[in-house]
PDB file of C-alpha atoms in Angstrom:
ATOM      1  CA  UNK A 239       0.000   0.000   0.000  1.00 83.00           C
ATOM      2  CA  UNK A 240       1.099   3.548  -0.704  1.00 94.00           C
ATOM      3  CA  UNK A 241       1.998   5.689   2.303  1.00 98.00           C
ATOM      4  CA  UNK A 242       1.027   9.359   2.569  1.00 98.00           C
ATOM      5  CA  UNK A 243       3.102  11.339   5.072  1.00 98.00           C
ATOM      6  CA  UNK A 244       2.085  14.812   6.243  1.00 98.00           C
ATOM      7  CA  UNK A 245       4.339  16.777   8.576  1.00 96.00           C
ATOM      8  CA  UNK A 246       7.235  19.177   8.750  1.00 96.00           C
ATOM      9  CA  UNK A 247      10.368  19.529   6.670  1.00 97.00           C
ATOM     10  CA  UNK A 248      12.981  21.550   8.491  1.00 97.00           C
ATOM     11  CA  UNK A 249      16.563  22.591   9.054  1.00 97.00           C
ATOM     12  CA  UNK A 250      18.021  21.824  12.478  1.00 97.00           C
ATOM     13  CA  UNK A 251      21.004  23.199  14.370  1.00 97.00           C
ATOM     14  CA  UNK A 252      21.946  20.430  16.797  1.00 96.00           C
ATOM     15  CA  UNK A 253      24.382  20.434  19.702  1.00 95.00           C
ATOM     16  CA  UNK A 254      25.179  17.381  21.801  1.00 93.00           C
ATOM     17  CA  UNK A 255      28.015  16.560  24.214  1.00 90.00           C
ATOM     18  CA  UNK A 256      29.621  14.660  21.331  1.00 88.00           C
ATOM     19  CA  UNK A 257      29.560  17.295  18.618  1.00 91.00           C
ATOM     20  CA  UNK A 258      27.326  19.575  16.626  1.00 94.00           C
ATOM     21  CA  UNK A 259      25.691  19.782  13.212  1.00 95.00           C
ATOM     22  CA  UNK A 260      24.357  22.983  11.666  1.00 96.00           C
ATOM     23  CA  UNK A 261      21.770  23.366   8.886  1.00 95.00           C
ATOM     24  CA  UNK A 262      20.916  19.690   9.164  1.00 95.00           C
ATOM     25  CA  UNK A 263      18.009  18.388   7.105  1.00 96.00           C
ATOM     26  CA  UNK A 264      15.236  17.392   9.508  1.00 96.00           C
ATOM     27  CA  UNK A 265      11.517  17.606  10.169  1.00 96.00           C
ATOM     28  CA  UNK A 266       9.082  14.890  11.188  1.00 96.00           C
ATOM     29  CA  UNK A 267       7.980  13.908   7.689  1.00 96.00           C
ATOM     30  CA  UNK A 268      11.579  13.776   6.454  1.00 98.00           C
ATOM     31  CA  UNK A 269      12.592  11.208   9.062  1.00 98.00           C
ATOM     32  CA  UNK A 270       9.379   9.192   8.637  1.00 98.00           C
ATOM     33  CA  UNK A 271       9.665   9.119   4.849  1.00 98.00           C
ATOM     34  CA  UNK A 272      13.352   8.174   4.723  1.00 98.00           C
ATOM     35  CA  UNK A 273      12.813   5.392   7.239  1.00 98.00           C
ATOM     36  CA  UNK A 274       9.711   3.995   5.525  1.00 98.00           C
ATOM     37  CA  UNK A 275      11.346   4.149   2.080  1.00 98.00           C
ATOM     38  CA  UNK A 276      13.404   1.024   2.806  1.00 98.00           C
ATOM     39  CA  UNK A 277      10.183  -0.988   2.992  1.00 98.00           C
ATOM     40  CA  UNK A 278       8.030   0.729   0.356  1.00 96.00           C
ATOM     41  CA  UNK A 279       8.657   2.454  -2.962  1.00 94.00           C
ATOM     42  CA  UNK A 280       5.308   4.267  -2.812  1.00 96.00           C
ATOM     43  CA  UNK A 281       5.986   7.126  -0.369  1.00 97.00           C
ATOM     44  CA  UNK A 282       4.137  10.414  -0.846  1.00 98.00           C
ATOM     45  CA  UNK A 283       4.851  13.625   1.089  1.00 98.00           C
ATOM     46  CA  UNK A 284       2.729  16.693   1.794  1.00 98.00           C
ATOM     47  CA  UNK A 285       4.467  19.648   3.418  1.00 97.00           C
ATOM     48  CA  UNK A 286       5.849  23.134   2.890  1.00 98.00           C
ATOM     49  CA  UNK A 287       9.347  24.571   2.472  1.00 98.00           C
ATOM     50  CA  UNK A 288      10.923  27.866   1.546  1.00 98.00           C
ATOM     51  CA  UNK A 289      13.157  28.745  -1.384  1.00 96.00           C
ATOM     52  CA  UNK A 290      16.172  27.897   0.824  1.00 96.00           C
ATOM     53  CA  UNK A 291      15.242  24.222   0.474  1.00 97.00           C
ATOM     54  CA  UNK A 292      17.716  23.403  -2.264  1.00 94.00           C
ATOM     55  CA  UNK A 293      17.585  20.899  -5.092  1.00 95.00           C
ATOM     56  CA  UNK A 294      20.142  18.749  -3.252  1.00 95.00           C
ATOM     57  CA  UNK A 295      17.648  18.295  -0.405  1.00 96.00           C
ATOM     58  CA  UNK A 296      14.938  17.187  -2.823  1.00 97.00           C
ATOM     59  CA  UNK A 297      17.458  14.919  -4.557  1.00 96.00           C
ATOM     60  CA  UNK A 298      18.182  13.110  -1.291  1.00 96.00           C
ATOM     61  CA  UNK A 299      14.470  12.326  -0.974  1.00 97.00           C
ATOM     62  CA  UNK A 300      14.069  11.440  -4.649  1.00 97.00           C
ATOM     63  CA  UNK A 301      17.015   9.051  -4.427  1.00 96.00           C
ATOM     64  CA  UNK A 302      14.876   7.066  -1.964  1.00 96.00           C
ATOM     65  CA  UNK A 303      11.940   7.102  -4.444  1.00 95.00           C
ATOM     66  CA  UNK A 304       9.966   9.552  -2.267  1.00 98.00           C
ATOM     67  CA  UNK A 305       7.312  11.495  -4.180  1.00 98.00           C
ATOM     68  CA  UNK A 306       7.507  15.185  -3.176  1.00 97.00           C
ATOM     69  CA  UNK A 307       4.896  16.600  -5.561  1.00 96.00           C
ATOM     70  CA  UNK A 308       2.759  17.410  -2.502  1.00 97.00           C
ATOM     71  CA  UNK A 309       5.460  19.627  -0.992  1.00 98.00           C
ATOM     72  CA  UNK A 310       4.673  23.308  -1.498  1.00 97.00           C
ATOM     73  CA  UNK A 311       7.623  25.638  -2.181  1.00 97.00           C
ATOM     74  CA  UNK A 312       7.034  29.217  -1.022  1.00 97.00           C
ATOM     75  CA  UNK A 313       9.192  31.534  -3.110  1.00 95.00           C
ATOM     76  CA  UNK A 314      11.226  33.994  -1.031  1.00 92.00           C
ATOM     77  CA  UNK A 315      10.077  32.154   2.093  1.00 97.00           C
ATOM     78  CA  UNK A 316      12.259  30.360   4.598  1.00 98.00           C
ATOM     79  CA  UNK A 317      11.960  26.743   5.724  1.00 98.00           C
ATOM     80  CA  UNK A 318      11.036  25.889   9.324  1.00 97.00           C
ATOM     81  CA  UNK A 319      14.110  25.990  11.590  1.00 97.00           C
ATOM     82  CA  UNK A 320      14.829  24.509  15.000  1.00 95.00           C
ATOM     83  CA  UNK A 321      17.918  24.678  17.205  1.00 95.00           C
ATOM     84  CA  UNK A 322      18.497  22.562  20.298  1.00 94.00           C
ATOM     85  CA  UNK A 323      21.146  21.445  22.763  1.00 95.00           C
ATOM     86  CA  UNK A 324      21.117  17.959  24.333  1.00 92.00           C
ATOM     87  CA  UNK A 325      22.429  17.064  27.781  1.00 88.00           C
ATOM     88  CA  UNK A 326      24.593  14.056  28.624  1.00 84.00           C
ATOM     89  CA  UNK A 327      21.645  11.714  29.292  1.00 77.00           C
ATOM     90  CA  UNK A 328      20.245  12.630  25.835  1.00 76.00           C
ATOM     91  CA  UNK A 329      16.701  12.500  27.266  1.00 73.00           C
ATOM     92  CA  UNK A 330      16.930  16.165  28.203  1.00 78.00           C
ATOM     93  CA  UNK A 331      17.308  18.958  25.708  1.00 86.00           C
ATOM     94  CA  UNK A 332      17.003  22.719  25.601  1.00 91.00           C
ATOM     95  CA  UNK A 333      15.294  24.395  22.663  1.00 92.00           C
ATOM     96  CA  UNK A 334      17.512  27.314  21.725  1.00 95.00           C
ATOM     97  CA  UNK A 335      15.512  28.683  18.820  1.00 95.00           C
ATOM     98  CA  UNK A 336      12.348  27.962  16.837  1.00 93.00           C
ATOM     99  CA  UNK A 337      11.522  29.755  13.595  1.00 96.00           C
ATOM    100  CA  UNK A 338       8.265  28.536  12.068  1.00 94.00           C
ATOM    101  CA  UNK A 339       8.749  30.619   8.911  1.00 97.00           C
ATOM    102  CA  UNK A 340       6.591  29.194   6.070  1.00 97.00           C
ATOM    103  CA  UNK A 341       5.339  26.449   8.378  1.00 95.00           C
ATOM    104  CA  UNK A 342       3.389  29.087  10.348  1.00 94.00           C
ATOM    105  CA  UNK A 343       0.898  29.384   7.474  1.00 95.00           C
ATOM    106  CA  UNK A 344       0.963  25.724   6.430  1.00 95.00           C
ATOM    107  CA  UNK A 345      -2.353  24.751   4.859  1.00 94.00           C
ATOM    108  CA  UNK A 346      -2.038  21.080   3.862  1.00 96.00           C
ATOM    109  CA  UNK A 347      -3.456  20.437   0.419  1.00 95.00           C
ATOM    110  CA  UNK A 348      -3.488  16.777  -0.573  1.00 97.00           C
ATOM    111  CA  UNK A 349      -3.082  16.342  -4.351  1.00 96.00           C
ATOM    112  CA  UNK A 350      -5.926  14.419  -5.948  1.00 95.00           C
ATOM    113  CA  UNK A 351      -3.598  11.584  -6.932  1.00 94.00           C
ATOM    114  CA  UNK A 352      -2.799  11.054  -3.225  1.00 96.00           C
ATOM    115  CA  UNK A 353      -6.372  11.082  -1.980  1.00 95.00           C
ATOM    116  CA  UNK A 354      -6.977   7.340  -2.295  1.00 94.00           C
ATOM    117  CA  UNK A 355      -3.809   6.417  -0.394  1.00 94.00           C
ATOM    118  CA  UNK A 356      -4.211   3.347   1.801  1.00 94.00           C
ATOM    119  CA  UNK A 357      -1.984   4.422   4.707  1.00 97.00           C
ATOM    120  CA  UNK A 358      -1.919   7.949   6.112  1.00 98.00           C
ATOM    121  CA  UNK A 359       0.772   9.044   8.566  1.00 98.00           C
ATOM    122  CA  UNK A 360       0.078  12.322  10.368  1.00 97.00           C
ATOM    123  CA  UNK A 361       3.269  13.758  11.794  1.00 94.00           C
ATOM    124  CA  UNK A 362       3.516  16.069  14.754  1.00 91.00           C
ATOM    125  CA  UNK A 363       1.469  19.068  13.574  1.00 93.00           C
ATOM    126  CA  UNK A 364      -1.586  20.990  14.790  1.00 94.00           C
ATOM    127  CA  UNK A 365      -4.436  18.475  15.337  1.00 95.00           C
ATOM    128  CA  UNK A 366      -6.774  20.773  13.417  1.00 96.00           C
ATOM    129  CA  UNK A 367      -4.473  20.412  10.400  1.00 96.00           C
ATOM    130  CA  UNK A 368      -4.354  16.656  10.951  1.00 96.00           C
ATOM    131  CA  UNK A 369      -8.157  16.599  10.807  1.00 97.00           C
ATOM    132  CA  UNK A 370      -8.088  18.740   7.674  1.00 96.00           C
ATOM    133  CA  UNK A 371      -5.850  16.184   5.991  1.00 97.00           C
ATOM    134  CA  UNK A 372      -8.190  13.317   6.908  1.00 97.00           C
ATOM    135  CA  UNK A 373     -11.106  15.248   5.417  1.00 97.00           C
ATOM    136  CA  UNK A 374      -9.290  15.135   2.067  1.00 97.00           C
ATOM    137  CA  UNK A 375      -8.640  11.380   2.089  1.00 96.00           C
ATOM    138  CA  UNK A 376     -11.277   9.091   0.632  1.00 93.00           C
ATOM    139  CA  UNK A 377     -11.192   5.822   2.603  1.00 90.00           C
ATOM    140  CA  UNK A 378      -7.823   5.189   4.259  1.00 94.00           C
ATOM    141  CA  UNK A 379      -7.195   1.648   5.410  1.00 95.00           C
ATOM    142  CA  UNK A 380      -4.981   2.809   8.275  1.00 97.00           C
ATOM    143  CA  UNK A 381      -4.335   6.175   9.923  1.00 98.00           C
ATOM    144  CA  UNK A 382      -1.265   6.659  12.142  1.00 98.00           C
ATOM    145  CA  UNK A 383      -0.874   9.759  14.279  1.00 97.00           C
ATOM    146  CA  UNK A 384       1.915  11.381  16.272  1.00 95.00           C
ATOM    147  CA  UNK A 385       1.668  14.385  18.591  1.00 93.00           C
ATOM    148  CA  UNK A 386       3.547  16.239  21.332  1.00 91.00           C
ATOM    149  CA  UNK A 387       2.891  17.858  24.697  1.00 89.00           C
ATOM    150  CA  UNK A 388       2.440  21.288  23.060  1.00 90.00           C
ATOM    151  CA  UNK A 389      -0.739  20.090  21.325  1.00 92.00           C
ATOM    152  CA  UNK A 390      -1.885  17.965  24.259  1.00 95.00           C
ATOM    153  CA  UNK A 391      -1.826  21.037  26.494  1.00 95.00           C
ATOM    154  CA  UNK A 392      -2.803  23.647  23.903  1.00 93.00           C
ATOM    155  CA  UNK A 393      -5.510  21.895  21.868  1.00 95.00           C
ATOM    156  CA  UNK A 394      -6.736  18.869  23.865  1.00 95.00           C
ATOM    157  CA  UNK A 395     -10.279  18.825  22.447  1.00 96.00           C
ATOM    158  CA  UNK A 396      -9.103  19.081  18.835  1.00 96.00           C
ATOM    159  CA  UNK A 397      -6.613  16.299  19.488  1.00 96.00           C
ATOM    160  CA  UNK A 398      -9.258  14.029  21.016  1.00 96.00           C
ATOM    161  CA  UNK A 399     -11.561  14.688  18.058  1.00 96.00           C
ATOM    162  CA  UNK A 400      -8.772  13.672  15.685  1.00 97.00           C
ATOM    163  CA  UNK A 401      -7.977  10.578  17.752  1.00 97.00           C
ATOM    164  CA  UNK A 402     -11.496   9.308  17.181  1.00 97.00           C
ATOM    165  CA  UNK A 403     -10.512   8.789  13.512  1.00 96.00           C
ATOM    166  CA  UNK A 404      -7.114   7.196  14.169  1.00 97.00           C
ATOM    167  CA  UNK A 405      -6.115   3.517  14.074  1.00 97.00           C
ATOM    168  CA  UNK A 406      -2.574   3.737  15.478  1.00 98.00           C
ATOM    169  CA  UNK A 407      -1.344   6.370  17.926  1.00 98.00           C
ATOM    170  CA  UNK A 408       2.366   6.806  18.708  1.00 97.00           C
ATOM    171  CA  UNK A 409       3.569   8.989  21.593  1.00 95.00           C
ATOM    172  CA  UNK A 410       6.177   8.921  24.345  1.00 94.00           C
ATOM    173  CA  UNK A 411       5.693   8.068  28.009  1.00 95.00           C
ATOM    174  CA  UNK A 412       5.518  11.639  29.315  1.00 94.00           C
ATOM    175  CA  UNK A 413       2.974  12.558  26.623  1.00 95.00           C
ATOM    176  CA  UNK A 414       0.884   9.495  27.496  1.00 97.00           C
ATOM    177  CA  UNK A 415       0.776  10.487  31.163  1.00 97.00           C
ATOM    178  CA  UNK A 416      -0.109  14.062  30.246  1.00 96.00           C
ATOM    179  CA  UNK A 417      -2.917  13.094  27.884  1.00 97.00           C
ATOM    180  CA  UNK A 418      -4.436  10.451  30.153  1.00 97.00           C
ATOM    181  CA  UNK A 419      -3.935  12.292  33.438  1.00 96.00           C
ATOM    182  CA  UNK A 420      -2.607   9.078  35.010  1.00 97.00           C
ATOM    183  CA  UNK A 421       1.022   8.287  35.941  1.00 96.00           C
ATOM    184  CA  UNK A 422       0.623   4.541  35.322  1.00 97.00           C
ATOM    185  CA  UNK A 423       1.370   3.690  31.688  1.00 97.00           C
ATOM    186  CA  UNK A 424      -0.898   0.631  31.607  1.00 97.00           C
ATOM    187  CA  UNK A 425      -3.821   2.709  32.872  1.00 98.00           C
ATOM    188  CA  UNK A 426      -2.814   5.535  30.547  1.00 98.00           C
ATOM    189  CA  UNK A 427      -2.934   3.151  27.597  1.00 98.00           C
ATOM    190  CA  UNK A 428      -6.443   2.002  28.468  1.00 98.00           C
ATOM    191  CA  UNK A 429      -7.681   5.603  28.805  1.00 98.00           C
ATOM    192  CA  UNK A 430      -6.099   6.699  25.524  1.00 98.00           C
ATOM    193  CA  UNK A 431      -7.319   3.664  23.567  1.00 98.00           C
ATOM    194  CA  UNK A 432     -10.852   4.487  24.695  1.00 97.00           C
ATOM    195  CA  UNK A 433     -10.432   7.784  22.797  1.00 97.00           C
ATOM    196  CA  UNK A 434     -10.301   5.905  19.488  1.00 97.00           C
ATOM    197  CA  UNK A 435      -6.992   4.311  18.464  1.00 97.00           C
ATOM    198  CA  UNK A 436      -7.100   0.565  19.058  1.00 96.00           C
ATOM    199  CA  UNK A 437      -3.345   0.220  18.572  1.00 98.00           C
ATOM    200  CA  UNK A 438      -1.194   2.333  20.859  1.00 98.00           C
ATOM    201  CA  UNK A 439       2.589   2.589  21.051  1.00 98.00           C
ATOM    202  CA  UNK A 440       4.246   4.301  23.983  1.00 97.00           C
ATOM    203  CA  UNK A 441       7.917   5.054  23.354  1.00 94.00           C
ATOM    204  CA  UNK A 442      10.237   5.060  26.347  1.00 91.00           C
ATOM    205  CA  UNK A 443      13.473   6.272  24.795  1.00 83.00           C
ATOM    206  CA  UNK A 444      16.463   4.262  25.946  1.00 81.00           C
ATOM    207  CA  UNK A 445      14.068   1.857  27.693  1.00 87.00           C
ATOM    208  CA  UNK A 446      12.341   0.635  24.528  1.00 92.00           C
ATOM    209  CA  UNK A 447       8.675   0.771  23.574  1.00 96.00           C
ATOM    210  CA  UNK A 448       5.323  -0.706  24.622  1.00 98.00           C
ATOM    211  CA  UNK A 449       2.667  -1.896  22.174  1.00 98.00           C
ATOM    212  CA  UNK A 450      -0.942  -2.081  23.391  1.00 98.00           C
ATOM    213  CA  UNK A 451      -3.614  -3.916  21.372  1.00 97.00           C
ATOM    214  CA  UNK A 452      -6.779  -5.902  22.097  1.00 95.00           C
ATOM    215  CA  UNK A 453      -4.546  -8.969  22.375  1.00 94.00           C
ATOM    216  CA  UNK A 454      -2.347  -7.631  25.165  1.00 95.00           C
ATOM    217  CA  UNK A 455       0.920  -5.819  25.728  1.00 97.00           C
ATOM    218  CA  UNK A 456       4.226  -6.298  23.917  1.00 97.00           C
ATOM    219  CA  UNK A 457       7.443  -4.823  25.303  1.00 95.00           C
ATOM    220  CA  UNK A 458      10.275  -4.157  22.868  1.00 94.00           C
ATOM    221  CA  UNK A 459      13.781  -3.482  24.207  1.00 91.00           C
ATOM    222  CA  UNK A 460      16.019  -0.633  23.138  1.00 88.00           C
ATOM    223  CA  UNK A 461      19.156  -1.606  21.268  1.00 90.00           C
ATOM    224  CA  UNK A 462      22.308  -1.227  23.400  1.00 89.00           C
ATOM    225  CA  UNK A 463      24.618   1.143  21.548  1.00 87.00           C
ATOM    226  CA  UNK A 464      28.105   2.237  22.577  1.00 81.00           C
ATOM    227  CA  UNK A 465      27.914   5.506  20.635  1.00 81.00           C
ATOM    228  CA  UNK A 466      24.877   7.779  20.502  1.00 87.00           C
ATOM    229  CA  UNK A 467      25.480  11.067  18.722  1.00 90.00           C
ATOM    230  CA  UNK A 468      22.065  12.617  18.135  1.00 93.00           C
ATOM    231  CA  UNK A 469      18.559  11.483  19.202  1.00 92.00           C
ATOM    232  CA  UNK A 470      16.818  14.068  17.000  1.00 94.00           C
ATOM    233  CA  UNK A 471      14.202  12.398  14.819  1.00 94.00           C
ATOM    234  CA  UNK A 472      14.529   8.975  16.432  1.00 94.00           C
ATOM    235  CA  UNK A 473      10.822   8.833  17.283  1.00 93.00           C
ATOM    236  CA  UNK A 474       9.813   9.756  13.733  1.00 96.00           C
ATOM    237  CA  UNK A 475      12.303   7.252  12.348  1.00 97.00           C
ATOM    238  CA  UNK A 476      10.668   4.635  14.577  1.00 96.00           C
ATOM    239  CA  UNK A 477       7.276   5.523  13.086  1.00 97.00           C
ATOM    240  CA  UNK A 478       8.674   5.188   9.572  1.00 98.00           C
ATOM    241  CA  UNK A 479      10.087   1.729  10.209  1.00 98.00           C
ATOM    242  CA  UNK A 480       6.891   0.656  11.953  1.00 98.00           C
ATOM    243  CA  UNK A 481       4.526   1.680   9.194  1.00 97.00           C
ATOM    244  CA  UNK A 482       7.017   0.689   6.500  1.00 98.00           C
ATOM    245  CA  UNK A 483       6.875  -2.927   7.626  1.00 98.00           C
ATOM    246  CA  UNK A 484       3.070  -2.904   7.866  1.00 97.00           C
ATOM    247  CA  UNK A 485       2.779  -1.518   4.332  1.00 97.00           C
ATOM    248  CA  UNK A 486       4.312  -4.688   2.926  1.00 96.00           C
ATOM    249  CA  UNK A 487       2.122  -7.097   4.927  1.00 95.00           C
ATOM    250  CA  UNK A 488      -0.764  -8.821   3.190  1.00 91.00           C
ATOM    251  CA  UNK A 489      -2.539  -9.164   6.536  1.00 92.00           C
ATOM    252  CA  UNK A 490      -2.002  -6.948   9.562  1.00 93.00           C
ATOM    253  CA  UNK A 491      -2.362  -8.955  12.761  1.00 95.00           C
ATOM    254  CA  UNK A 492      -0.845  -8.887  16.228  1.00 96.00           C
ATOM    255  CA  UNK A 493       2.263 -10.761  15.108  1.00 96.00           C
ATOM    256  CA  UNK A 494       2.964  -8.270  12.310  1.00 97.00           C
ATOM    257  CA  UNK A 495       2.349  -5.344  14.670  1.00 97.00           C
ATOM    258  CA  UNK A 496       4.969  -6.748  17.037  1.00 97.00           C
ATOM    259  CA  UNK A 497       7.410  -7.230  14.170  1.00 97.00           C
ATOM    260  CA  UNK A 498       6.689  -3.665  13.074  1.00 97.00           C
ATOM    261  CA  UNK A 499       7.628  -2.354  16.523  1.00 97.00           C
ATOM    262  CA  UNK A 500      10.972  -4.156  16.276  1.00 97.00           C
ATOM    263  CA  UNK A 501      11.615  -2.803  12.775  1.00 97.00           C
ATOM    264  CA  UNK A 502      10.750   0.665  14.039  1.00 97.00           C
ATOM    265  CA  UNK A 503      13.127   0.217  16.949  1.00 96.00           C
ATOM    266  CA  UNK A 504      15.843  -1.016  14.602  1.00 96.00           C
ATOM    267  CA  UNK A 505      15.485   2.062  12.380  1.00 97.00           C
ATOM    268  CA  UNK A 506      15.524   4.389  15.399  1.00 96.00           C
ATOM    269  CA  UNK A 507      18.718   2.750  16.645  1.00 96.00           C
ATOM    270  CA  UNK A 508      20.427   3.602  13.354  1.00 96.00           C
ATOM    271  CA  UNK A 509      19.170   7.188  13.481  1.00 96.00           C
ATOM    272  CA  UNK A 510      20.934   8.077  16.731  1.00 94.00           C
ATOM    273  CA  UNK A 511      24.315   6.803  15.525  1.00 95.00           C
ATOM    274  CA  UNK A 512      24.947   9.928  13.417  1.00 95.00           C
ATOM    275  CA  UNK A 513      23.657  13.490  13.219  1.00 95.00           C
ATOM    276  CA  UNK A 514      20.348  14.223  11.539  1.00 95.00           C
ATOM    277  CA  UNK A 515      19.324  11.972   8.663  1.00 96.00           C
ATOM    278  CA  UNK A 516      22.879  11.054   7.699  1.00 95.00           C
ATOM    279  CA  UNK A 517      22.721   7.442   8.876  1.00 96.00           C
ATOM    280  CA  UNK A 518      19.184   6.562   7.790  1.00 97.00           C
ATOM    281  CA  UNK A 519      19.767   7.994   4.315  1.00 95.00           C
ATOM    282  CA  UNK A 520      22.543   5.487   3.663  1.00 94.00           C
ATOM    283  CA  UNK A 521      21.447   2.010   4.764  1.00 97.00           C
ATOM    284  CA  UNK A 522      20.826  -1.299   3.031  1.00 97.00           C
ATOM    285  CA  UNK A 523      18.108  -3.843   3.734  1.00 97.00           C
ATOM    286  CA  UNK A 524      20.874  -6.199   4.870  1.00 98.00           C
ATOM    287  CA  UNK A 525      21.846  -3.648   7.542  1.00 97.00           C
ATOM    288  CA  UNK A 526      18.220  -3.409   8.655  1.00 98.00           C
ATOM    289  CA  UNK A 527      17.557  -7.166   8.703  1.00 97.00           C
ATOM    290  CA  UNK A 528      20.771  -7.755  10.672  1.00 97.00           C
ATOM    291  CA  UNK A 529      19.727  -5.154  13.251  1.00 96.00           C
ATOM    292  CA  UNK A 530      16.214  -6.657  13.387  1.00 96.00           C
ATOM    293  CA  UNK A 531      17.726 -10.110  14.058  1.00 96.00           C
ATOM    294  CA  UNK A 532      19.838  -8.557  16.813  1.00 94.00           C
ATOM    295  CA  UNK A 533      16.653  -7.262  18.445  1.00 93.00           C
ATOM    296  CA  UNK A 534      15.214 -10.762  18.346  1.00 92.00           C
ATOM    297  CA  UNK A 535      18.325 -12.114  20.061  1.00 92.00           C
ATOM    298  CA  UNK A 536      18.137  -9.583  22.899  1.00 89.00           C
ATOM    299  CA  UNK A 537      15.295 -11.450  24.604  1.00 81.00           C
ATOM    300  CA  UNK A 538      15.636 -14.943  23.132  1.00 84.00           C
ATOM    301  CA  UNK A 539      15.793 -17.837  25.616  1.00 84.00           C
ATOM    302  CA  UNK A 540      16.807 -21.294  24.399  1.00 82.00           C
ATOM    303  CA  UNK A 541      14.696 -24.085  25.938  1.00 78.00           C
TER     304      UNK A 541
END
């Protein structure tokens, strides 16, 4: 199935204890699309950039067979920019600068040729815009949504309305507690799933991820890495690997959902090994399958 991805394209200035990277290609939809492109050759993007988004940036996406005809280019405008500094534990960061630029007036318009897409991935954008995108899609087979605490606190009712039309919801542990109003993640999952999404994934950073479905709970470990350079985009890269695997499945069941979580975790583990999209733009399926097998071995017990 084709995958439609709607979210931000951006330039990031990143500082970590292990180095820095300026003018780095980023944005939620960029990470999702690059990650998913290893599993599907039918990736479609809707977003907005300024005239500073150069042909080389589009070429990187096109080299992964990502269709960018839905990306609006605002002449004389500037692309969304973010700057941040990470602390030693990498779970804590300081936002140094945010410039919405053309993203401030983003009005997602889904080209007609995208409107019958089977899988829709809504990146971390205003829930009212997420709803607007869904209104333009005919009959999606699966809708995946991401959000952040800014929207949970700022537009809770709009978010809940959007969640009623979502199949899979991906968020981190602090966002889950904030949205549910409960500190216990198992209780949080039950409360959030009652809002609409029957499949829920709660990411826990270096502690892995939890998958909640009607058939129970699946806990995926995080991959133990010696070198972590930059966690920016890891969550979006996870989403790309997750939905990428599902897009190639003839039948989506609990087993495939669990595999998808491991593929998502594998892709996220590659992302943090270099700055920005550098690592995930230059992988092979052999790299990915080897990392997936390593995830399987982390919890394997021989009887």
